[in-house]
Amino acid sequence: MDMSAYPLELPEGDRPMVRFMNVTKSYGTLTVLDDLDLDVAEGEMVTVIGPSGSGKTTVLRMLMTLETINGGVIYVDGKPLTHMERDGRLVPANERYLREMRASIGMCFQHFNLFPHMTALQNCMEGPVQVLRLPKAEARDRAEELLSMVGMIEKKDQHPSRLSGGQQQRVAIARALAMRPKVMLFDEVTSALDPEVIGEVTTVIRKLVAEHNLTMLMVTHQMGFARDISDRVCFFYSGKIEEQGPPDQLFGNPQRERTRQFLSAVKDAG
Amino acid sequence: MRFDWNWEFTAEILPRLLAATLNTLIAAGVGYAIAVVLGLVLALAQRTPWTPLTKVVRELVEFIRSTPLVLQIFFVFYVGPQFGIRLSPWTAGMIAIGLHYSAYLSEVYRAGIEAVPRGQWESCRALNLSTRDTYLRIIIPQALPPSVAGMGNYLIGIFKDTPMLSVIGVAELMHTANAIGSEHYRFLEPYTLVGVIFLAISLPAAGFVRVFEGWVRRKLGL
């Protein structure tokens, strides 16, 4: 693959927080993402919607380095994420480089994935203590502050098995934020929740959008929520961005036939 | 055929057998300690990204599990010297039985590790934990409770297999019972006592393993 088309670093003045450049992802013969170009500006909240199998979750998983890519380069904060420089050329990143770059990205999962053998507080202290090497007292202060922010401070000494789905997800958000990422990824964080607790999680995310200058990428099926809080919405269809734009435009006046079909199907269902 | 149980003889040989029981417990304990640690090494080695190593270890585990323990004991003790490795019966026995059970324990660990949901690994990655912390702090603590039952079974298994060490002259319970039998031409009492002693240790141990399993789960908040 010719890597010379990809800069070693994005130039000043053209440095979005996240840039997908010609990114391709396939499993065997199945192409999940096809030549994807996507920029996310600093502080921007971008929501990804689309039918299942359209590759939207893969976008987040590649950015979290949970998936490798088959072509193209992903940049975070101007620096390549999937690749690293060696002798003036970009080569696939090694684990050490990935660890360094991963520090600026945090992720929340559909099934929360809290550590079941640790309390809510311990979950939120694990990364800061083990990875960031924060003193315990400082990590505890930070964790408690974030657990207060998500309304979980009273439950800080509970293990995940004692918490509801909504409560676990709020702890998971606090845990990710404790690492002070620049980019936060939300992968269908309300999909596994009972309807009556979805609100407690979306309220936390709304608060993040309102009060913090975090760059966020979210995959969701909550169209109303996406419309409310996103700066931009991308509609994915079979591995490509079929249409994107401000939420009012995309939801209110979709330009493409596939977008209209998808939105009306979602409306009928919900 | 007649049944003539001799209580006097029983009382006479009991202290000797109980002394040998201590050797049996030491053999089982040391062998198990080797197996617990080496088993973890074998399990983790199969998870490294370096395929030649994982393949060799996989084959080694299969080989050990597919051949009899008594053969492995003979092999270490009698074939070793041909390669200049001269070991005392105790050392050879501990190596053979420890290695044998490490292969079984590695499978227990492997199953335990594989039972940890994929999402836990992804969380570790998203939090940027090192591979070491991922295993030591997140994966192994969760792999442990489901492994405890299997580990307990093999603890009792290794204990019951220690008589095989008598074939190379380790002075454990079986070896002592054989010696007593040949000295006095009476086998009923020594062998019966061996059975009773094994039973008296195995049964409570099995109960203890069950209690311990519950304790580990509670301790880890699972």
Coordinates of C-alpha atoms in Angstrom, one line a residue:
Chain A
M1 CA 0.0 0.0 0.0
D2 CA 1.3 3.5 -0.9
M3 CA 1.4 5.5 2.3
S4 CA 3.0 8.6 0.8
A5 CA -0.5 10.2 0.4
Y6 CA -0.9 10.3 4.1
P7 CA 0.9 13.0 6.1
L8 CA 3.0 12.1 9.1
E9 CA 1.1 14.6 11.0
L10 CA -1.8 16.9 10.1
P11 CA -0.8 20.5 9.4
E12 CA -1.6 23.4 11.7
G13 CA -4.9 24.8 10.7
D14 CA -6.2 21.5 9.4
R15 CA -6.2 19.5 12.6
P16 CA -9.6 18.1 13.5
M17 CA -9.7 16.1 16.7
V18 CA -10.4 13.0 14.8
R19 CA -9.9 12.3 11.1
F20 CA -10.7 9.1 9.2
M21 CA -8.8 9.2 5.9
N22 CA -9.8 6.6 3.3
V23 CA -10.4 4.1 6.0
T24 CA -11.3 0.6 4.9
K25 CA -12.3 -2.3 7.1
S26 CA -13.1 -5.7 5.9
Y27 CA -13.5 -9.2 7.4
G28 CA -12.4 -11.6 4.7
T29 CA -14.5 -10.7 1.6
L30 CA -17.0 -8.7 3.6
T31 CA -16.3 -5.0 3.4
V32 CA -17.6 -3.3 6.6
L33 CA -16.3 0.2 5.9
D34 CA -15.5 1.4 2.4
D35 CA -13.0 4.3 2.0
L36 CA -14.4 6.3 4.9
D37 CA -13.6 10.0 5.3
L38 CA -14.8 11.6 8.4
D39 CA -13.6 14.6 10.5
V40 CA -14.8 15.4 14.0
A41 CA -13.8 18.8 15.2
E42 CA -12.6 19.5 18.7
G43 CA -15.6 19.8 21.1
E44 CA -18.0 18.5 18.4
M45 CA -20.7 15.9 19.2
V46 CA -21.2 13.7 16.2
T47 CA -23.9 11.0 16.2
V48 CA -23.7 8.0 13.9
I49 CA -27.0 6.4 12.9
G50 CA -27.9 3.7 10.5
P51 CA -29.3 0.2 10.1
S52 CA -27.5 -2.7 11.8
G53 CA -24.6 -3.9 9.8
S54 CA -23.9 -0.5 8.3
G55 CA -20.5 -0.3 10.0
K56 CA -21.4 2.4 12.6
T57 CA -20.2 0.5 15.6
T58 CA -17.0 -0.5 13.7
V59 CA -16.2 3.2 13.4
L60 CA -16.0 3.6 17.2
R61 CA -14.2 0.3 17.7
M62 CA -11.5 1.2 15.2
L63 CA -11.0 4.5 17.0
M64 CA -10.7 2.7 20.3
T65 CA -8.1 0.4 18.6
L66 CA -10.3 -2.6 19.3
E67 CA -10.3 -3.3 15.6
T68 CA -7.4 -3.0 13.2
I69 CA -8.0 -1.3 9.8
N70 CA -7.2 -2.6 6.4
G71 CA -6.6 0.6 4.6
G72 CA -6.2 4.3 5.2
V73 CA -5.1 6.2 8.3
I74 CA -7.0 7.4 11.4
Y75 CA -5.6 10.6 13.0
V76 CA -6.3 11.8 16.5
D77 CA -5.4 15.3 17.5
G78 CA -3.3 15.6 14.4
K79 CA -1.2 12.5 15.0
P80 CA -1.7 9.2 13.3
L81 CA -3.4 6.6 15.6
T82 CA -3.3 3.5 13.5
H83 CA 0.2 4.2 12.2
M84 CA 3.4 5.5 13.5
E85 CA 6.4 7.2 11.9
R86 CA 9.5 5.2 11.1
D87 CA 12.3 6.6 9.0
G88 CA 10.0 9.3 7.6
R89 CA 7.3 6.8 6.6
L90 CA 4.1 5.7 8.2
V91 CA 4.1 2.1 9.3
P92 CA 1.4 0.2 11.2
A93 CA 1.5 1.2 14.9
N94 CA 3.0 -1.1 17.4
E95 CA 1.4 -1.9 20.8
R96 CA 3.6 0.6 22.6
Y97 CA 2.6 3.5 20.3
L98 CA -1.0 2.5 20.5
R99 CA -0.9 2.6 24.3
E100 CA 0.4 6.1 24.1
M101 CA -2.3 7.3 21.6
R102 CA -5.1 5.4 23.3
A103 CA -4.7 7.6 26.3
S104 CA -6.7 10.4 24.6
I105 CA -9.7 8.2 23.9
G106 CA -12.4 6.8 26.2
M107 CA -15.3 4.5 25.4
C108 CA -18.5 3.4 26.9
F109 CA -20.1 0.1 25.8
Q110 CA -23.6 -1.2 25.2
H111 CA -23.2 -3.8 28.0
F112 CA -21.2 -1.4 30.3
N113 CA -18.4 -4.0 30.9
L114 CA -17.7 -2.8 34.5
F115 CA -15.3 -5.0 36.4
P116 CA -17.6 -7.2 38.4
H117 CA -15.1 -7.9 41.2
M118 CA -14.6 -4.2 42.0
T119 CA -16.9 -1.6 43.5
A120 CA -18.1 1.4 41.6
L121 CA -15.4 3.5 43.1
Q122 CA -12.7 0.9 42.5
N123 CA -13.8 0.7 38.9
C124 CA -13.3 4.4 38.5
M125 CA -9.9 4.3 40.3
E126 CA -8.4 1.4 38.4
G127 CA -7.3 3.2 35.3
P128 CA -6.1 6.4 37.0
V129 CA -4.0 4.4 39.6
Q130 CA -2.6 1.7 37.3
V131 CA -2.2 3.5 34.1
L132 CA -1.9 7.2 34.9
R133 CA 0.0 6.4 38.1
L134 CA -2.0 8.9 40.1
P135 CA -1.6 8.7 43.9
K136 CA -4.5 6.8 45.4
A137 CA -5.9 9.8 47.3
E138 CA -6.0 11.9 44.1
A139 CA -7.6 9.1 42.1
R140 CA -10.2 8.6 44.8
D141 CA -11.0 12.4 44.8
R142 CA -11.3 12.3 41.0
A143 CA -13.5 9.2 41.0
E144 CA -15.8 10.5 43.7
E145 CA -16.2 13.8 41.9
L146 CA -17.2 12.0 38.7
L147 CA -19.5 9.6 40.6
S148 CA -21.2 12.6 42.1
M149 CA -21.5 14.1 38.6
V150 CA -23.3 11.0 37.3
G151 CA -25.4 10.8 40.5
M152 CA -23.8 7.6 41.7
I153 CA -21.9 8.7 44.8
E154 CA -24.2 7.0 47.2
K155 CA -23.6 3.7 45.5
K156 CA -19.8 4.1 45.3
D157 CA -19.1 1.0 47.5
Q158 CA -21.5 -1.3 45.6
H159 CA -20.4 -4.0 43.2
P160 CA -21.9 -3.8 39.7
S161 CA -24.1 -6.9 40.4
R162 CA -26.0 -4.8 42.9
L163 CA -26.6 -1.9 40.4
S164 CA -29.3 -1.6 37.8
G165 CA -28.3 -1.3 34.1
G166 CA -28.8 2.5 34.1
Q167 CA -26.7 2.8 37.2
Q168 CA -23.9 0.6 35.8
Q169 CA -23.8 2.6 32.7
R170 CA -23.5 5.9 34.6
V171 CA -20.6 4.3 36.6
A172 CA -19.1 3.2 33.2
I173 CA -19.2 6.8 32.0
A174 CA -17.5 8.1 35.2
R175 CA -14.9 5.4 34.8
A176 CA -14.1 6.4 31.2
L177 CA -14.0 10.1 32.1
A178 CA -11.6 9.5 35.0
M179 CA -8.9 8.9 32.4
R180 CA -9.5 12.5 31.1
P181 CA -9.8 11.5 27.5
K182 CA -10.0 14.1 24.7
V183 CA -12.4 12.0 22.7
M184 CA -15.3 10.1 24.2
L185 CA -17.1 7.2 22.4
F186 CA -20.6 6.1 23.2
D187 CA -21.5 2.8 21.6
E188 CA -25.2 2.2 21.9
V189 CA -25.0 3.0 25.6
T190 CA -28.8 2.9 26.0
S191 CA -29.6 -0.1 23.9
A192 CA -29.4 -2.7 26.7
L193 CA -31.4 -0.6 29.1
D194 CA -35.0 -0.8 30.2
P195 CA -37.0 2.1 28.8
E196 CA -37.6 3.7 32.2
V197 CA -33.8 4.1 32.9
I198 CA -32.7 5.4 29.6
G199 CA -33.3 8.9 30.7
E200 CA -30.9 8.8 33.6
V201 CA -28.1 7.9 31.1
T202 CA -29.0 10.4 28.5
T203 CA -29.3 13.1 31.1
V204 CA -25.6 12.5 32.0
I205 CA -24.6 12.7 28.4
R206 CA -26.6 15.9 27.9
K207 CA -24.7 17.3 30.9
L208 CA -21.4 16.4 29.4
V209 CA -22.3 18.1 26.2
A210 CA -23.5 21.2 28.0
E211 CA -20.6 21.6 30.5
H212 CA -17.5 20.1 28.9
N213 CA -15.6 20.7 25.8
L214 CA -15.3 17.0 25.0
T215 CA -15.2 15.7 21.5
M216 CA -17.8 13.0 21.3
L217 CA -18.8 10.3 18.9
M218 CA -22.0 8.4 19.6
V219 CA -23.8 5.5 18.0
T220 CA -27.4 5.4 19.0
H221 CA -30.9 4.3 18.1
Q222 CA -32.5 7.1 20.2
M223 CA -33.3 9.4 17.3
G224 CA -34.9 12.1 19.5
F225 CA -31.9 12.2 21.7
A226 CA -29.5 12.3 18.7
R227 CA -31.5 15.2 17.3
D228 CA -31.4 17.1 20.6
I229 CA -27.8 17.0 21.4
S230 CA -25.7 16.4 18.3
D231 CA -23.9 19.0 16.4
R232 CA -23.9 16.7 13.4
V233 CA -25.5 13.4 12.4
C234 CA -24.0 10.9 10.0
F235 CA -26.3 8.3 8.4
F236 CA -24.3 5.2 7.6
Y237 CA -25.5 2.8 4.9
S238 CA -23.5 -0.3 4.0
G239 CA -20.1 0.9 5.0
K240 CA -20.4 4.5 3.7
I241 CA -21.7 7.8 4.9
E242 CA -24.9 8.1 2.9
E243 CA -25.8 11.5 4.2
Q244 CA -24.6 13.8 7.0
G245 CA -25.6 17.2 8.3
P246 CA -26.9 19.2 11.2
P247 CA -29.6 17.2 13.1
D248 CA -32.5 19.5 12.1
Q249 CA -31.6 19.2 8.5
L250 CA -31.0 15.4 8.5
F251 CA -34.0 14.5 10.5
G252 CA -36.3 17.4 9.2
N253 CA -35.3 17.4 5.6
P254 CA -33.3 14.3 4.6
Q255 CA -32.0 14.6 1.0
R256 CA -31.4 10.9 0.2
E257 CA -34.0 8.3 -0.4
R258 CA -32.3 5.8 1.9
T259 CA -32.1 8.2 4.8
R260 CA -35.9 8.9 4.4
Q261 CA -36.6 5.2 4.3
F262 CA -34.5 4.5 7.4
L263 CA -36.0 7.4 9.4
S264 CA -39.6 6.5 8.6
A265 CA -38.9 2.8 9.4
V266 CA -37.4 3.9 12.8
K267 CA -40.4 6.2 13.4
D268 CA -42.9 3.4 12.6
A269 CA -41.1 1.1 15.0
G270 CA -40.8 3.6 17.8
Chain B
M1 CA -11.0 -68.2 53.0
R2 CA -11.5 -66.6 56.3
F3 CA -11.7 -63.1 57.6
D4 CA -9.3 -62.7 60.5
W5 CA -8.8 -59.0 61.2
N6 CA -6.0 -58.6 63.8
W7 CA -6.6 -55.5 65.9
E8 CA -3.2 -55.9 67.7
F9 CA -1.4 -55.9 64.4
T10 CA -3.5 -52.9 63.3
A11 CA -2.5 -51.0 66.4
E12 CA 1.1 -51.9 65.8
I13 CA 1.4 -50.7 62.2
L14 CA -0.9 -47.6 62.5
P15 CA 1.8 -45.2 63.8
R16 CA 4.1 -46.2 60.9
L17 CA 1.3 -45.7 58.4
L18 CA 0.4 -42.3 59.9
A19 CA 4.0 -41.2 59.7
A20 CA 4.0 -42.2 56.0
T21 CA 0.8 -40.3 55.6
L22 CA 2.7 -37.2 56.4
N23 CA 5.0 -38.0 53.4
T24 CA 2.0 -38.6 51.2
L25 CA 0.6 -35.1 52.2
I26 CA 4.0 -33.5 51.6
A27 CA 4.2 -35.2 48.2
A28 CA 0.7 -34.1 47.2
G29 CA 1.3 -30.6 48.6
V30 CA 4.6 -30.0 46.8
G31 CA 3.4 -31.7 43.6
Y32 CA 0.3 -29.5 43.7
A33 CA 2.2 -26.3 44.3
I34 CA 4.4 -27.1 41.3
A35 CA 1.3 -27.9 39.2
V36 CA -0.6 -24.7 40.2
V37 CA 2.2 -22.4 39.2
L38 CA 3.5 -24.3 36.2
G39 CA -0.1 -24.9 35.0
L40 CA -0.7 -21.1 35.0
V41 CA 2.5 -20.7 33.0
L42 CA 1.4 -23.3 30.5
A43 CA -2.1 -21.7 30.2
L44 CA -0.7 -18.2 29.7
A45 CA 2.0 -19.4 27.2
Q46 CA -0.9 -20.6 25.0
R47 CA -2.3 -17.1 24.9
T48 CA 0.8 -15.3 23.7
P49 CA 0.7 -14.0 20.2
W50 CA 3.9 -16.0 19.3
T51 CA 2.4 -19.0 17.5
P52 CA 5.5 -21.3 17.6
L53 CA 5.4 -21.2 21.4
T54 CA 1.6 -21.6 21.7
K55 CA 1.8 -24.6 19.3
V56 CA 4.7 -26.3 21.2
V57 CA 3.0 -25.8 24.6
R58 CA -0.4 -27.0 23.2
E59 CA 1.3 -30.2 22.0
L60 CA 3.2 -30.6 25.2
V61 CA -0.1 -30.4 27.2
E62 CA -1.8 -32.9 25.0
F63 CA 1.2 -35.2 25.2
I64 CA 1.3 -35.2 29.0
R65 CA -2.5 -35.7 29.2
S66 CA -2.4 -38.6 26.8
T67 CA 0.2 -40.7 28.5
P68 CA 0.0 -42.5 31.8
L69 CA 1.4 -40.8 34.9
V70 CA 3.3 -44.0 35.9
L71 CA 5.1 -43.9 32.6
Q72 CA 6.1 -40.3 33.2
I73 CA 7.4 -41.1 36.7
F74 CA 9.5 -44.0 35.3
F75 CA 10.7 -41.8 32.5
V76 CA 11.9 -39.0 34.7
F77 CA 13.5 -41.4 37.2
Y78 CA 15.1 -44.1 35.0
V79 CA 15.6 -42.4 31.6
G80 CA 16.8 -39.1 33.0
P81 CA 20.2 -40.6 34.1
Q82 CA 20.9 -41.6 30.5
F83 CA 21.0 -37.9 29.8
G84 CA 23.0 -37.2 32.9
I85 CA 20.0 -36.1 34.9
R86 CA 20.3 -38.0 38.2
L87 CA 17.5 -37.3 40.6
S88 CA 16.5 -38.7 43.9
P89 CA 13.1 -40.6 44.0
W90 CA 11.6 -37.6 45.7
T91 CA 12.8 -35.0 43.3
A92 CA 12.0 -37.1 40.2
G93 CA 8.5 -37.9 41.7
M94 CA 7.7 -34.3 42.4
I95 CA 8.8 -33.2 39.0
A96 CA 6.8 -36.0 37.3
I97 CA 3.6 -35.6 39.2
G98 CA 3.8 -31.7 39.3
L99 CA 4.3 -31.6 35.5
H100 CA 1.5 -34.2 34.9
Y101 CA -1.0 -32.2 36.9
S102 CA 0.2 -28.9 35.6
A103 CA -1.1 -30.0 32.2
Y104 CA -4.5 -30.7 33.6
L105 CA -4.6 -27.5 35.6
S106 CA -3.5 -25.4 32.6
E107 CA -6.8 -26.7 31.0
V108 CA -8.7 -25.6 34.0
Y109 CA -7.2 -22.1 33.9
R110 CA -7.7 -21.9 30.1
A111 CA -11.4 -22.7 30.5
G112 CA -11.6 -20.1 33.3
I113 CA -9.9 -17.4 31.3
E114 CA -12.1 -18.2 28.2
A115 CA -15.2 -17.9 30.4
V116 CA -14.4 -14.2 31.1
P117 CA -16.6 -12.2 28.7
R118 CA -14.9 -10.4 25.7
G119 CA -16.3 -7.1 27.0
Q120 CA -13.9 -7.3 30.0
W121 CA -10.9 -7.4 27.7
E122 CA -12.3 -4.5 25.7
S123 CA -12.8 -2.5 28.8
C124 CA -9.2 -3.1 29.8
R125 CA -8.1 -1.9 26.4
A126 CA -10.3 1.2 26.5
L127 CA -8.8 2.0 29.9
N128 CA -5.4 1.4 28.5
L129 CA -4.4 -1.1 31.1
S130 CA -1.1 -3.0 30.4
T131 CA -1.3 -6.6 29.5
R132 CA 0.1 -7.5 32.9
D133 CA -2.5 -5.5 34.8
T134 CA -5.2 -6.8 32.4
Y135 CA -4.3 -10.4 33.4
L136 CA -3.4 -9.9 37.1
R137 CA -6.0 -7.4 38.1
I138 CA -9.0 -8.1 35.8
I139 CA -9.0 -11.4 34.0
I140 CA -7.4 -13.8 36.5
P141 CA -9.5 -12.7 39.5
Q142 CA -12.6 -13.4 37.4
A143 CA -11.2 -16.6 36.0
L144 CA -10.5 -17.9 39.5
P145 CA -13.9 -18.7 40.9
P146 CA -15.0 -20.9 38.0
S147 CA -11.6 -22.6 38.2
V148 CA -11.6 -23.3 41.9
A149 CA -13.9 -26.4 41.5
G150 CA -11.6 -27.9 38.9
M151 CA -8.5 -27.0 40.9
G152 CA -10.0 -28.7 44.0
N153 CA -10.8 -31.8 42.0
Y154 CA -7.2 -32.1 40.9
L155 CA -5.9 -31.4 44.4
I156 CA -7.8 -34.5 45.5
G157 CA -6.7 -36.2 42.3
I158 CA -3.0 -35.6 42.9
F159 CA -3.4 -36.8 46.5
K160 CA -5.0 -40.1 45.3
D161 CA -2.2 -40.5 42.7
T162 CA 0.7 -40.2 45.1
P163 CA 0.7 -44.0 45.6
M164 CA 2.2 -44.2 42.1
L165 CA 5.3 -42.7 43.5
S166 CA 5.9 -45.9 45.4
V167 CA 7.1 -47.5 42.1
I168 CA 10.3 -45.5 42.3
G169 CA 10.6 -45.9 46.1
V170 CA 9.2 -42.7 47.5
A171 CA 8.3 -43.7 51.1
E172 CA 4.8 -42.6 51.0
L173 CA 1.7 -44.4 52.4
M174 CA 1.4 -47.1 49.7
H175 CA 5.1 -47.8 49.7
T176 CA 5.0 -48.2 53.5
A177 CA 2.0 -50.5 53.4
N178 CA 3.7 -52.7 50.8
A179 CA 6.8 -52.8 53.0
I180 CA 4.7 -53.8 56.1
G181 CA 2.9 -56.4 54.0
S182 CA 6.1 -58.1 52.8
E183 CA 7.6 -58.0 56.3
H184 CA 4.6 -59.7 58.0
Y185 CA 2.9 -61.5 55.2
R186 CA -0.3 -59.7 56.1
F187 CA -1.8 -57.4 53.6
L188 CA -5.4 -57.0 54.8
E189 CA -4.7 -54.6 57.6
P190 CA -2.2 -52.3 56.0
Y191 CA -4.1 -51.9 52.7
T192 CA -7.4 -51.5 54.5
L193 CA -5.8 -48.8 56.6
V194 CA -4.4 -47.1 53.5
G195 CA -7.9 -47.0 52.1
V196 CA -9.4 -45.6 55.3
I197 CA -6.7 -42.9 55.6
F198 CA -7.2 -41.8 52.0
L199 CA -11.0 -41.7 52.6
A200 CA -10.6 -39.8 55.8
I201 CA -8.6 -37.1 54.0
S202 CA -10.3 -37.0 50.6
L203 CA -13.9 -36.6 51.9
P204 CA -13.4 -33.6 54.2
A205 CA -11.1 -32.1 51.5
A206 CA -13.9 -32.3 48.9
G207 CA -16.2 -30.5 51.3
F208 CA -13.6 -27.9 52.1
V209 CA -13.1 -27.2 48.4
R210 CA -16.8 -26.5 48.0
V211 CA -16.8 -24.1 51.0
F212 CA -13.6 -22.4 49.6
E213 CA -15.2 -21.9 46.2
G214 CA -18.1 -20.0 47.8
W215 CA -15.7 -18.0 49.9
V216 CA -13.7 -16.9 46.8
R217 CA -16.8 -15.8 45.0
R218 CA -17.9 -13.7 48.0
K219 CA -14.5 -12.3 48.5
L220 CA -14.3 -11.1 44.9
G221 CA -17.9 -9.7 45.1
L222 CA -19.1 -12.0 42.3

